[in-house]
Short mmCIF file of C-alpha atoms and ligand atoms in Angstrom, two decimals:
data_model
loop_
_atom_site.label_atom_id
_atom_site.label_comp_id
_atom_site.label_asym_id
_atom_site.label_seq_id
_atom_site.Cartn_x
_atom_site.Cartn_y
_atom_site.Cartn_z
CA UNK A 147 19.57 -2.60 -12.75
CA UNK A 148 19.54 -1.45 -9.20
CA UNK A 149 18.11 -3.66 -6.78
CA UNK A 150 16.97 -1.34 -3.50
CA UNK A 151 17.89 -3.40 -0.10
CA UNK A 152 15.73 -2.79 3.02
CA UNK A 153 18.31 -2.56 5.36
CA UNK A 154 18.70 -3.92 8.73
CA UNK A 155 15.66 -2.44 10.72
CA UNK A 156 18.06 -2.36 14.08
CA UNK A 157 20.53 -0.17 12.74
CA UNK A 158 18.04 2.04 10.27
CA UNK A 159 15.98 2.79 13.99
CA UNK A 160 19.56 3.59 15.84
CA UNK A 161 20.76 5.64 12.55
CA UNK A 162 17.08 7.69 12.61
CA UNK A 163 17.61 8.26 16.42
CA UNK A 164 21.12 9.66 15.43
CA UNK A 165 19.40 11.78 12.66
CA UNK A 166 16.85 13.12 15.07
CA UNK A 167 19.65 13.76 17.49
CA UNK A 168 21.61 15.91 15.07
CA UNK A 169 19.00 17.75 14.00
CA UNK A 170 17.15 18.61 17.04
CA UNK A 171 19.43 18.54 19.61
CA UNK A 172 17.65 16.02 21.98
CA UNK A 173 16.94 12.66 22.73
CA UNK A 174 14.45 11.15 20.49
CA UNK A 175 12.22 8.86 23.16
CA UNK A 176 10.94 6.92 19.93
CA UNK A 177 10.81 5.25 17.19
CA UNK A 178 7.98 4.28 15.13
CA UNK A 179 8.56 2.03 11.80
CA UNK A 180 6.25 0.54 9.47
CA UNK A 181 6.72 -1.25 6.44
CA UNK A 182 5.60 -0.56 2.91
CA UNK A 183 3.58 -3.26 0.74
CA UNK A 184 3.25 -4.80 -2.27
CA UNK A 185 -0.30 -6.65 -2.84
CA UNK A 186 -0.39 -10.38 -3.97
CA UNK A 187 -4.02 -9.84 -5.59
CA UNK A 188 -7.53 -7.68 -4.92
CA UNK A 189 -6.81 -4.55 -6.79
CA UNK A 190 -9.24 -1.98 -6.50
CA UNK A 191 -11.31 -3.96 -4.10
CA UNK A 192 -11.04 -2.50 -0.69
CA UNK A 193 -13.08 0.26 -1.21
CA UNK A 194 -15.72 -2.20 -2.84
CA UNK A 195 -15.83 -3.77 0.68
CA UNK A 196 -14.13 -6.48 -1.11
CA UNK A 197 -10.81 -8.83 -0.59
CA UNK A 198 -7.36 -8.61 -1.06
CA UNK A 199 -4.13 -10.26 0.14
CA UNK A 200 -1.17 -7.91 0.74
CA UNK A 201 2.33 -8.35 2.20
CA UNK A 202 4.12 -6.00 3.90
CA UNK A 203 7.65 -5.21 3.00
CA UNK A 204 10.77 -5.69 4.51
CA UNK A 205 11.31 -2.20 3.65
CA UNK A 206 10.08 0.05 6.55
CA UNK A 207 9.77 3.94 7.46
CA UNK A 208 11.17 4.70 10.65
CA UNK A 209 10.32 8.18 12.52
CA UNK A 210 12.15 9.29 15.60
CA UNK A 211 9.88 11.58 17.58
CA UNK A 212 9.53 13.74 20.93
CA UNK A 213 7.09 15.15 22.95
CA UNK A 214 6.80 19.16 23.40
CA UNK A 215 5.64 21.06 26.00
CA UNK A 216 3.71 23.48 23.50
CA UNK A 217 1.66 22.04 20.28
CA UNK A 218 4.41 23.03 17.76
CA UNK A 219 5.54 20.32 15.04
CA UNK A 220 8.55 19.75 13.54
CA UNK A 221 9.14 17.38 11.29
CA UNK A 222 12.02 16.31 8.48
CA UNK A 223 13.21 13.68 6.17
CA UNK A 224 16.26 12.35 5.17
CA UNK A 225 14.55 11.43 1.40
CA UNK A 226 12.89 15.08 0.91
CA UNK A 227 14.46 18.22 1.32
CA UNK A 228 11.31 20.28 2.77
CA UNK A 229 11.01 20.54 6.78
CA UNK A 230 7.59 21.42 7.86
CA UNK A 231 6.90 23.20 10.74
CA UNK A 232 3.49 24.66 12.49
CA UNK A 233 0.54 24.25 14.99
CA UNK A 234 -1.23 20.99 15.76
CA UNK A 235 -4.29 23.46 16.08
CA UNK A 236 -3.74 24.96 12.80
CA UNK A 237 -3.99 21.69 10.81
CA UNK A 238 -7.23 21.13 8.63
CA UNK A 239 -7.67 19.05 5.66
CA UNK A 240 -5.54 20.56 2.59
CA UNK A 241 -3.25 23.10 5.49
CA UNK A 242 -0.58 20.77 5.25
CA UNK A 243 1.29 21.07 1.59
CA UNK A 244 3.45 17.44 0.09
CA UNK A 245 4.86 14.42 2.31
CA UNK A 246 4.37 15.88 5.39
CA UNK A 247 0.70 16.12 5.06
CA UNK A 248 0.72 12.46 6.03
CA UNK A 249 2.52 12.46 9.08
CA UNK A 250 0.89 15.61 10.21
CA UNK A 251 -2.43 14.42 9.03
CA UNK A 252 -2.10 11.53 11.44
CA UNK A 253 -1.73 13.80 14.66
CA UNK A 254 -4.74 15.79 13.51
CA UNK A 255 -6.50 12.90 13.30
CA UNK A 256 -5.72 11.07 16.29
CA UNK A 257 -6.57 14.60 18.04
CA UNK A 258 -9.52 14.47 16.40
CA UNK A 259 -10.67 10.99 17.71
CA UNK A 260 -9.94 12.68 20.97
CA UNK A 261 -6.23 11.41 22.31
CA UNK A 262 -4.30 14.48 23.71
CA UNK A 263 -2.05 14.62 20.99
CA UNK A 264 0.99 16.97 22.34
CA UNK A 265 3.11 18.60 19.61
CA UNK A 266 6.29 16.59 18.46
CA UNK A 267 9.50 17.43 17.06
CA UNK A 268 10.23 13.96 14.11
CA UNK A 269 12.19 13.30 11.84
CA UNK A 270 11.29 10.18 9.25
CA UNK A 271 14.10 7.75 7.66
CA UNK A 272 12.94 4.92 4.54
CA UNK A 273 13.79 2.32 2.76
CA UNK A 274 10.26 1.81 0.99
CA UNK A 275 10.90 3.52 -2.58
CA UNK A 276 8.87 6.46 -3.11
CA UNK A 277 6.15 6.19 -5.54
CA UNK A 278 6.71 2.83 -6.44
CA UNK A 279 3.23 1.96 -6.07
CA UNK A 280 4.74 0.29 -2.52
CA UNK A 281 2.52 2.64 -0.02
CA UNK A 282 5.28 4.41 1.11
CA UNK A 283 2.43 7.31 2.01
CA UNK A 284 0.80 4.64 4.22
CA UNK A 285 4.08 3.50 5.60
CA UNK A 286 4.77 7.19 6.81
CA UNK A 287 1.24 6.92 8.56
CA UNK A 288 1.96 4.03 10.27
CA UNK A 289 5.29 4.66 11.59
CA UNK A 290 4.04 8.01 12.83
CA UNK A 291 1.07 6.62 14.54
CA UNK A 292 3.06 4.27 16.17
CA UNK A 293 5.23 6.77 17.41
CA UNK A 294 2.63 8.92 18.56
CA UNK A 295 0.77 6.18 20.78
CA UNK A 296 3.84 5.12 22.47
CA UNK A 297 4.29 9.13 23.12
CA UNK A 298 0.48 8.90 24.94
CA UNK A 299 1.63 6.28 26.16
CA UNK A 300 -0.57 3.95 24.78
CA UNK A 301 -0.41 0.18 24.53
CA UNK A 302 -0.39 -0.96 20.82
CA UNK A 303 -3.26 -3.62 21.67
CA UNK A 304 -5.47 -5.25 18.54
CA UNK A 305 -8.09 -2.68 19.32
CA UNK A 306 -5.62 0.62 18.95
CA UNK A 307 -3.96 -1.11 15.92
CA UNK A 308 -7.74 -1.14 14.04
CA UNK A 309 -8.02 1.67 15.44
CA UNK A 310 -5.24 3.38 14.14
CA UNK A 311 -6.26 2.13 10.56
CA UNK A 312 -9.11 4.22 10.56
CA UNK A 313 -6.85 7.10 11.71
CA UNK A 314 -4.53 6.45 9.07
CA UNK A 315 -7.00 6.43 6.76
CA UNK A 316 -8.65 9.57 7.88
CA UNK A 317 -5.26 11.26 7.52
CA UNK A 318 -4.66 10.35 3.69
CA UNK A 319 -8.20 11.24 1.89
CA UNK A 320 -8.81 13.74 4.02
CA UNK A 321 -5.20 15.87 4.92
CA UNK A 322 -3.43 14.43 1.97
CA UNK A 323 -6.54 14.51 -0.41
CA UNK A 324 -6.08 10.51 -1.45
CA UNK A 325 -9.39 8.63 -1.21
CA UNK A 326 -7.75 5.52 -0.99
CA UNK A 327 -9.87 2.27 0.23
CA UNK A 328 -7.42 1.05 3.68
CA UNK A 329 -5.21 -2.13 2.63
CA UNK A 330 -2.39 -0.42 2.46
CA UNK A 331 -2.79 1.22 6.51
CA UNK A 332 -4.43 -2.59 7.33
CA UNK A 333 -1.61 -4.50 6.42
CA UNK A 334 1.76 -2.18 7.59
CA UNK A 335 -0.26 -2.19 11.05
CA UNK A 336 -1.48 -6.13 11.34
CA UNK A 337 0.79 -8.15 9.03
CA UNK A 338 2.00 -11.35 10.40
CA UNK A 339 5.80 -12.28 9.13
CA UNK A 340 5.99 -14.42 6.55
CA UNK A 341 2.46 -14.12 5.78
CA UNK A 342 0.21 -12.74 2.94
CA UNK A 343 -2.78 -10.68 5.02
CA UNK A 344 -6.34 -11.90 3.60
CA UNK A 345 -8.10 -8.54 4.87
CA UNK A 346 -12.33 -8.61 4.04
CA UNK A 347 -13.41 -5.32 4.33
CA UNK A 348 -17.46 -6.18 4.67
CA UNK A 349 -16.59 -8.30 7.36
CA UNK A 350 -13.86 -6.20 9.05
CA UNK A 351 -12.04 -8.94 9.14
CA UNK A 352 -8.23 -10.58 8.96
CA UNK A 353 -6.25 -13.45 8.53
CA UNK A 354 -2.62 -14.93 8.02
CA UNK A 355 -2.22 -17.09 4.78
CA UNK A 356 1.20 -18.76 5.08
CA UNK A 357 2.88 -18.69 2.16
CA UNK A 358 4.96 -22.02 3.40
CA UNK A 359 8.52 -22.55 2.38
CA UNK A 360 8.01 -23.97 -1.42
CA UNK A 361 6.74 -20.21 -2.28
CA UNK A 362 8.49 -18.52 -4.94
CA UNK A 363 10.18 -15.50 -4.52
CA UNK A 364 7.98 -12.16 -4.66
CA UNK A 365 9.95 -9.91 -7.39
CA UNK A 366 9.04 -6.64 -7.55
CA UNK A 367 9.87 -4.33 -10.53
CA UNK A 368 9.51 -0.61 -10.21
CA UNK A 369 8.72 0.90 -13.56
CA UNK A 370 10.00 4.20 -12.22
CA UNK A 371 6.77 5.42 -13.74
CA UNK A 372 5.40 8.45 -11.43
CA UNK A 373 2.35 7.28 -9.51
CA UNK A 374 0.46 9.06 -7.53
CA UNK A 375 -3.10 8.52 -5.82
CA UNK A 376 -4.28 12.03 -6.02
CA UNK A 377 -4.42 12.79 -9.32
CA UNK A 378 -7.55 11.91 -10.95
CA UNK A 379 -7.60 8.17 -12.34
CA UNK A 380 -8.20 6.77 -9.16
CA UNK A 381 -10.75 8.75 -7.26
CA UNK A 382 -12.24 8.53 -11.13
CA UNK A 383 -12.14 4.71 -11.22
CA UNK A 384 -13.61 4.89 -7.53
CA UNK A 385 -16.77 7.14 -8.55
CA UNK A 386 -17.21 4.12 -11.09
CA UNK A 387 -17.66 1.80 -8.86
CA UNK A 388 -19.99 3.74 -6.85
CA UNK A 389 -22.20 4.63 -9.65
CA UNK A 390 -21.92 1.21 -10.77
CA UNK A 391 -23.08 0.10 -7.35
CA UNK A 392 -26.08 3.04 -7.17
CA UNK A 393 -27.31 1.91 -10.48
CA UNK A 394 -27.43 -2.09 -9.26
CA UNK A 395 -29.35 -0.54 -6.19
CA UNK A 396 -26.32 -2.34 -3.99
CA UNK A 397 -24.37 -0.21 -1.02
CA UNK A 398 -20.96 -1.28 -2.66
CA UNK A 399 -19.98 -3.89 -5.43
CA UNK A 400 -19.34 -6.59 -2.83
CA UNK A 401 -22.52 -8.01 -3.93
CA UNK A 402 -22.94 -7.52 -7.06
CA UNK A 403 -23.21 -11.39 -9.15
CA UNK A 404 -21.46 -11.19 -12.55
CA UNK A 405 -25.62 -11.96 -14.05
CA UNK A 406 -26.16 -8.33 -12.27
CA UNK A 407 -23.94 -6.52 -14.96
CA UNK A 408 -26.75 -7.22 -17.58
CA UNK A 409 -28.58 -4.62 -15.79
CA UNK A 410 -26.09 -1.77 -16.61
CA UNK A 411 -26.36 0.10 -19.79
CA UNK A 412 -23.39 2.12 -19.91
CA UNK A 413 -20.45 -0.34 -21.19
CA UNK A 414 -17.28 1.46 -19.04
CA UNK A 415 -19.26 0.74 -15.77
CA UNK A 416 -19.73 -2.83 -16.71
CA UNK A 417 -16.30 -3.01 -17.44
CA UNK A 418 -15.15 -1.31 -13.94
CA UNK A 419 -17.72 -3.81 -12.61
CA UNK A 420 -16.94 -6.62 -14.14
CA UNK A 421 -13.11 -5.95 -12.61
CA UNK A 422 -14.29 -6.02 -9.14
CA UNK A 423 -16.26 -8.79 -9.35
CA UNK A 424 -13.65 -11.06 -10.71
CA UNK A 425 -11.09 -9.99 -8.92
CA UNK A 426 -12.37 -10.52 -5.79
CA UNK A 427 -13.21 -14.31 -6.67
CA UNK A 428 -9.33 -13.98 -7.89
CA UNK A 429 -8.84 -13.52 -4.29
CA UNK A 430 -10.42 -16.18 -2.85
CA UNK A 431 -9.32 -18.52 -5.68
CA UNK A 432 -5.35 -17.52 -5.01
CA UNK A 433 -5.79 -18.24 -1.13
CA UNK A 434 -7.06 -21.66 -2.00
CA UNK A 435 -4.43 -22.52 -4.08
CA UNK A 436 -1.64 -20.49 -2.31
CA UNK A 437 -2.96 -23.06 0.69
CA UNK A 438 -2.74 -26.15 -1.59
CA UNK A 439 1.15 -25.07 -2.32
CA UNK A 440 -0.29 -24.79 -6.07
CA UNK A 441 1.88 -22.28 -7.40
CA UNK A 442 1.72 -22.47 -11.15
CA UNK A 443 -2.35 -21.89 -10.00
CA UNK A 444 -1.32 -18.80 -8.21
CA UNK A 445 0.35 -17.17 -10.94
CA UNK A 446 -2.34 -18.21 -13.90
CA UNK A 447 -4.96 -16.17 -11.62
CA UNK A 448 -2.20 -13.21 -11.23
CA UNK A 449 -2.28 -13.22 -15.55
CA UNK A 450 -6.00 -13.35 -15.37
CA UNK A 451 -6.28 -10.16 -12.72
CA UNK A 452 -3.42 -8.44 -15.13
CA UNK A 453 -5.43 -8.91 -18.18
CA UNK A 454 -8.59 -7.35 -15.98
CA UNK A 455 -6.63 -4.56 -14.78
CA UNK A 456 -5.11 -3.56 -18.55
CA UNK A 457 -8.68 -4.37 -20.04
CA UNK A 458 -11.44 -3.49 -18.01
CA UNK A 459 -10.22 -1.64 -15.33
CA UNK A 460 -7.82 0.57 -17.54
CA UNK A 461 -5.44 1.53 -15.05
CA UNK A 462 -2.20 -0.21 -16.37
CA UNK A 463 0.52 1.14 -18.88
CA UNK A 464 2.58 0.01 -21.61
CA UNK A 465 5.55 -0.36 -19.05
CA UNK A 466 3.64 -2.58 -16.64
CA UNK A 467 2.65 -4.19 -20.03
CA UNK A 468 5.52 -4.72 -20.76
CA UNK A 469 7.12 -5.82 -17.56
CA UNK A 470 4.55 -8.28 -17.16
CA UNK A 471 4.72 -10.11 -20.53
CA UNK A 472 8.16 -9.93 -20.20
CA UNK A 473 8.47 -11.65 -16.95
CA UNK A 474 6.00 -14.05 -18.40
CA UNK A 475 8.11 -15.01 -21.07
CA UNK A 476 11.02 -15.33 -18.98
CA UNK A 477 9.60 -18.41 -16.76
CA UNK A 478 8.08 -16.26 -14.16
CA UNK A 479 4.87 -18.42 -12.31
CA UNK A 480 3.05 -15.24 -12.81
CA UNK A 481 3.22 -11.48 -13.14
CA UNK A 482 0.65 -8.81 -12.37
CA UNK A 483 0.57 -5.05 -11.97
CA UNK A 484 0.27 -4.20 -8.29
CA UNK A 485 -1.54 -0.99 -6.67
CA UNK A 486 -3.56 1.81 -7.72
CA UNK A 487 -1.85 1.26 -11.09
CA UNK A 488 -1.26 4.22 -13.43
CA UNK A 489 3.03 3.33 -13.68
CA UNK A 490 4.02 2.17 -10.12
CA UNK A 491 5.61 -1.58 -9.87
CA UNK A 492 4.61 -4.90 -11.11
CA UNK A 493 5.19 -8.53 -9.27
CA UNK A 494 5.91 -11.40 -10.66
CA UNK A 495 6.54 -14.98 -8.85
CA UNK A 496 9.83 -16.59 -9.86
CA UNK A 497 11.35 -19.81 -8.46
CA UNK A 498 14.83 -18.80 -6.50
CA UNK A 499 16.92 -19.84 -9.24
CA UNK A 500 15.32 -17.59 -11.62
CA UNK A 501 15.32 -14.18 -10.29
CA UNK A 502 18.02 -13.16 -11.79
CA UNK A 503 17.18 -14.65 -15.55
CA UNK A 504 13.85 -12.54 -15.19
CA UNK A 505 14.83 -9.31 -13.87
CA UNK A 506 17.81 -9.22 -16.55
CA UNK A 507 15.03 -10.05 -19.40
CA UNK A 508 12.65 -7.22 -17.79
CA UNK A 509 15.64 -5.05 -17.92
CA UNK A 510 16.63 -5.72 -21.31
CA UNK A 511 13.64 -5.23 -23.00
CA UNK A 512 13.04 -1.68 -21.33
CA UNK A 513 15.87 -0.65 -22.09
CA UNK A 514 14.99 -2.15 -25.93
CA UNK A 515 11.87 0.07 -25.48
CA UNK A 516 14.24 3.37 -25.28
CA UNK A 517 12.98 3.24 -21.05
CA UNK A 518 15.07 3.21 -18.12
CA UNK A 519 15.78 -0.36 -16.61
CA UNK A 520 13.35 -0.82 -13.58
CA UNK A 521 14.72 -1.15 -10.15
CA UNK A 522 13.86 -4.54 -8.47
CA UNK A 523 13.27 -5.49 -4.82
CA UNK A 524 12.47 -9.19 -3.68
CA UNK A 525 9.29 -8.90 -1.23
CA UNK A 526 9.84 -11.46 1.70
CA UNK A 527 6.79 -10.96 3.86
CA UNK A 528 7.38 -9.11 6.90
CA UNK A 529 6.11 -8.13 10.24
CA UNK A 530 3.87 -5.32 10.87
CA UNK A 531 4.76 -1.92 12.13
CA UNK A 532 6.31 -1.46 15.85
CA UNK A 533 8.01 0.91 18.51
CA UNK A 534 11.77 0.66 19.31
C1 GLA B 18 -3.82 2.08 -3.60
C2 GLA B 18 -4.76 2.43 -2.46
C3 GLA B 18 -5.39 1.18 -1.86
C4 GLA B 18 -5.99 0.29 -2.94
C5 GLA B 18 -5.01 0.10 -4.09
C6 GLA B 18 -5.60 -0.64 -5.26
O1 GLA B 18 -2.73 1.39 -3.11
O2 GLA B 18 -4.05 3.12 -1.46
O3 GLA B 18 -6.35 1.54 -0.90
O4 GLA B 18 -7.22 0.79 -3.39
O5 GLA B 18 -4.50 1.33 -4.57
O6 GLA B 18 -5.87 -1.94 -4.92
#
């Protein structure tokens, strides 16, 4: 079963400057990295104005990038084989076709919140697995924002980093069409290493939970099912929410009481409800215990939010099922489908000693199941995204 290694980030940002060099014929004068995530709980919560606790990944997206003198872009990847190439002033929501829609979206959007944005010649390098379910999208953002400010250069205070969010965000729902709620553009720009990120989107707020050094290793296993966020089940499961919301004459599900879902009549929105409104106590309940070094606590709440997300929410598979109850029964602490949902990865919390015992198990019974053994990656918290 292949287990994907994030590299070393020094040598990934000195082999993407040696990319850029080859292909463009010039000095790079940055590069931008961010890391992909993987979140511990709050699923379908952000854009509830809810909670959730992500970490970012050791695996990053690095893009080299220079200033032009004229607004032309450039831009390449080492994972995908399409170059895209045109006019900062010709971007508009849905100009920009596949991946490069989120890099490019980012320039028209920090244009658009008025920095001079010149036009850049980039070329992007990763080690986050592409849809895993492990933002590599948001990863791309980040990295190219990052890039960009250091271009203007722009200090990458508190302020520009939640600023940047917002940019980020702007550039996937509306260049790249994926009306995703922000966690995954919050935490790959204000992570703290070694840290879960407890992000409440009512109160635009953050904080660092510690996961201490008794925490068991994050696995994650990549069910190689395709996921994608602009296909239909989650902007669907979103409009749920929203009408769930409009009916309980609330702004957003953040304060809606579990005695409020009596008041719906239509049984799918009480279930979409019902998801949020558990899971975001699930959130508060796994930073409290995650804080008390309870780990057996941590993972009975990730089996409760699984259960949610299979049940009510409806947005797992049979291979997250299946990777889940597997894990379970292999002595995993816990195990939960993580992200949008619809095939991407699922976590589970194993003690050192175990990883192994559980991956092999998860691996044996897909391939039992006539699937393809998921790849695996352990998820030590890492920093947020930088310049080099
Ligand atoms: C995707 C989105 C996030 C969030 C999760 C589900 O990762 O990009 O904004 O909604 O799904 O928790």
């Amino acid at each position: 079963m292949p287990h994907v290694s994030p590299g070393d980030p020094r040598e990934l940002a000195a082999t993407t400057r040696a990319a850029f060099r080859a292909a463009y014929d010039i000095e790079p004068l940055v590069v931008g990295h961010a890391p992909g995530r993987v979140n511990l709980i709050g699923e379908h919560t952000d854009y509830n104005d809810g909670l959730c606790l992500p970490v970012a990944l050791p695996h990053r997206t690095y893009v080299a990038a220079a200033p032009r003198d004229d607004d032309l872009v450039r831009i390449s990847s080492l994972q995908v084989s399409e170059p895209w190439a045109g006019r900062l002033e010709d971007v508009r929501p849905g100009s920009v076709p596949g991946w490069a829609a989120y890099a490019v979206g980012v320039l028209w959007a920090l244009a658009e919140s008025g920095l001079p944005v010149p036009g850049m010649d980039a070329l992007v390098d990763s080690t986050v697995p592409l849809g895993a379910g492990l933002s590599s999208s948001a990863a791309l953002e980040c990295a190219t924002a990052m890039a960009a400010l250091a271009i203007l250069g722009e200090e990458a205070s508190e302020t520009r980093l939640r600023m940047l969010v917002g940019v980020c965000m702007r550039a996937e729902s509306e260049v790249a069409g994926a009306p995703t709620g922000g966690m995954d553009q919050t935490v790959a720009l204000l992570a703290e290493p070694d840290s879960a990120l407890l992000i409440d989107f009512a109160a635009g707020s953050t904080r660092a939970v510690s996961l201490g050094p008794d925490a068991p290793h994050i696995l994650v296993l990549d069910t190689g099912v395709s996921h994608s966020l602009n296909d239909g089940g989650y902007a669907a499961r979103r409009r749920d929410c929203e009408e769930a919301a409009r009916r309980l004459d609330l702004v957003t599900l953040r304060d809606a009481t579990l005695a409020d879902l009596d008041r719906l009549d239509d049984e799918r929105l009480v279930r979409r409800a019902r998801h949020v409104v558990t899971e975001i106590a699930r959130v508060e309940r796994t930073v409290t215990e995650i804080e008390g070094g309870e780990w057996e606590r941590v993972g009975g709440v990730f089996v409760e939010s699984h259960a949610s997300m299979r049940d009510d929410f409806e947005i797992s598979c049979p291979e997250l099922d299946l990777a889940v109850d597997t894990a379970l029964a292999a002595g995993a602490l816990g195990a939960r489908m993580t992200g949008g949902g619809f095939g991407g990865s699922a976590i589970a919390l194993v003690p050192p000693d175990d990883r192994g015992r559980v991956a092999t198990a998860v691996g044996e019974a897909f391939v039992a199941a006539g699937w393809t053994a998921p790849s695996t990656l352990i998820a030590s918290p890492s920093g947020a995204a930088a310049v080099d």
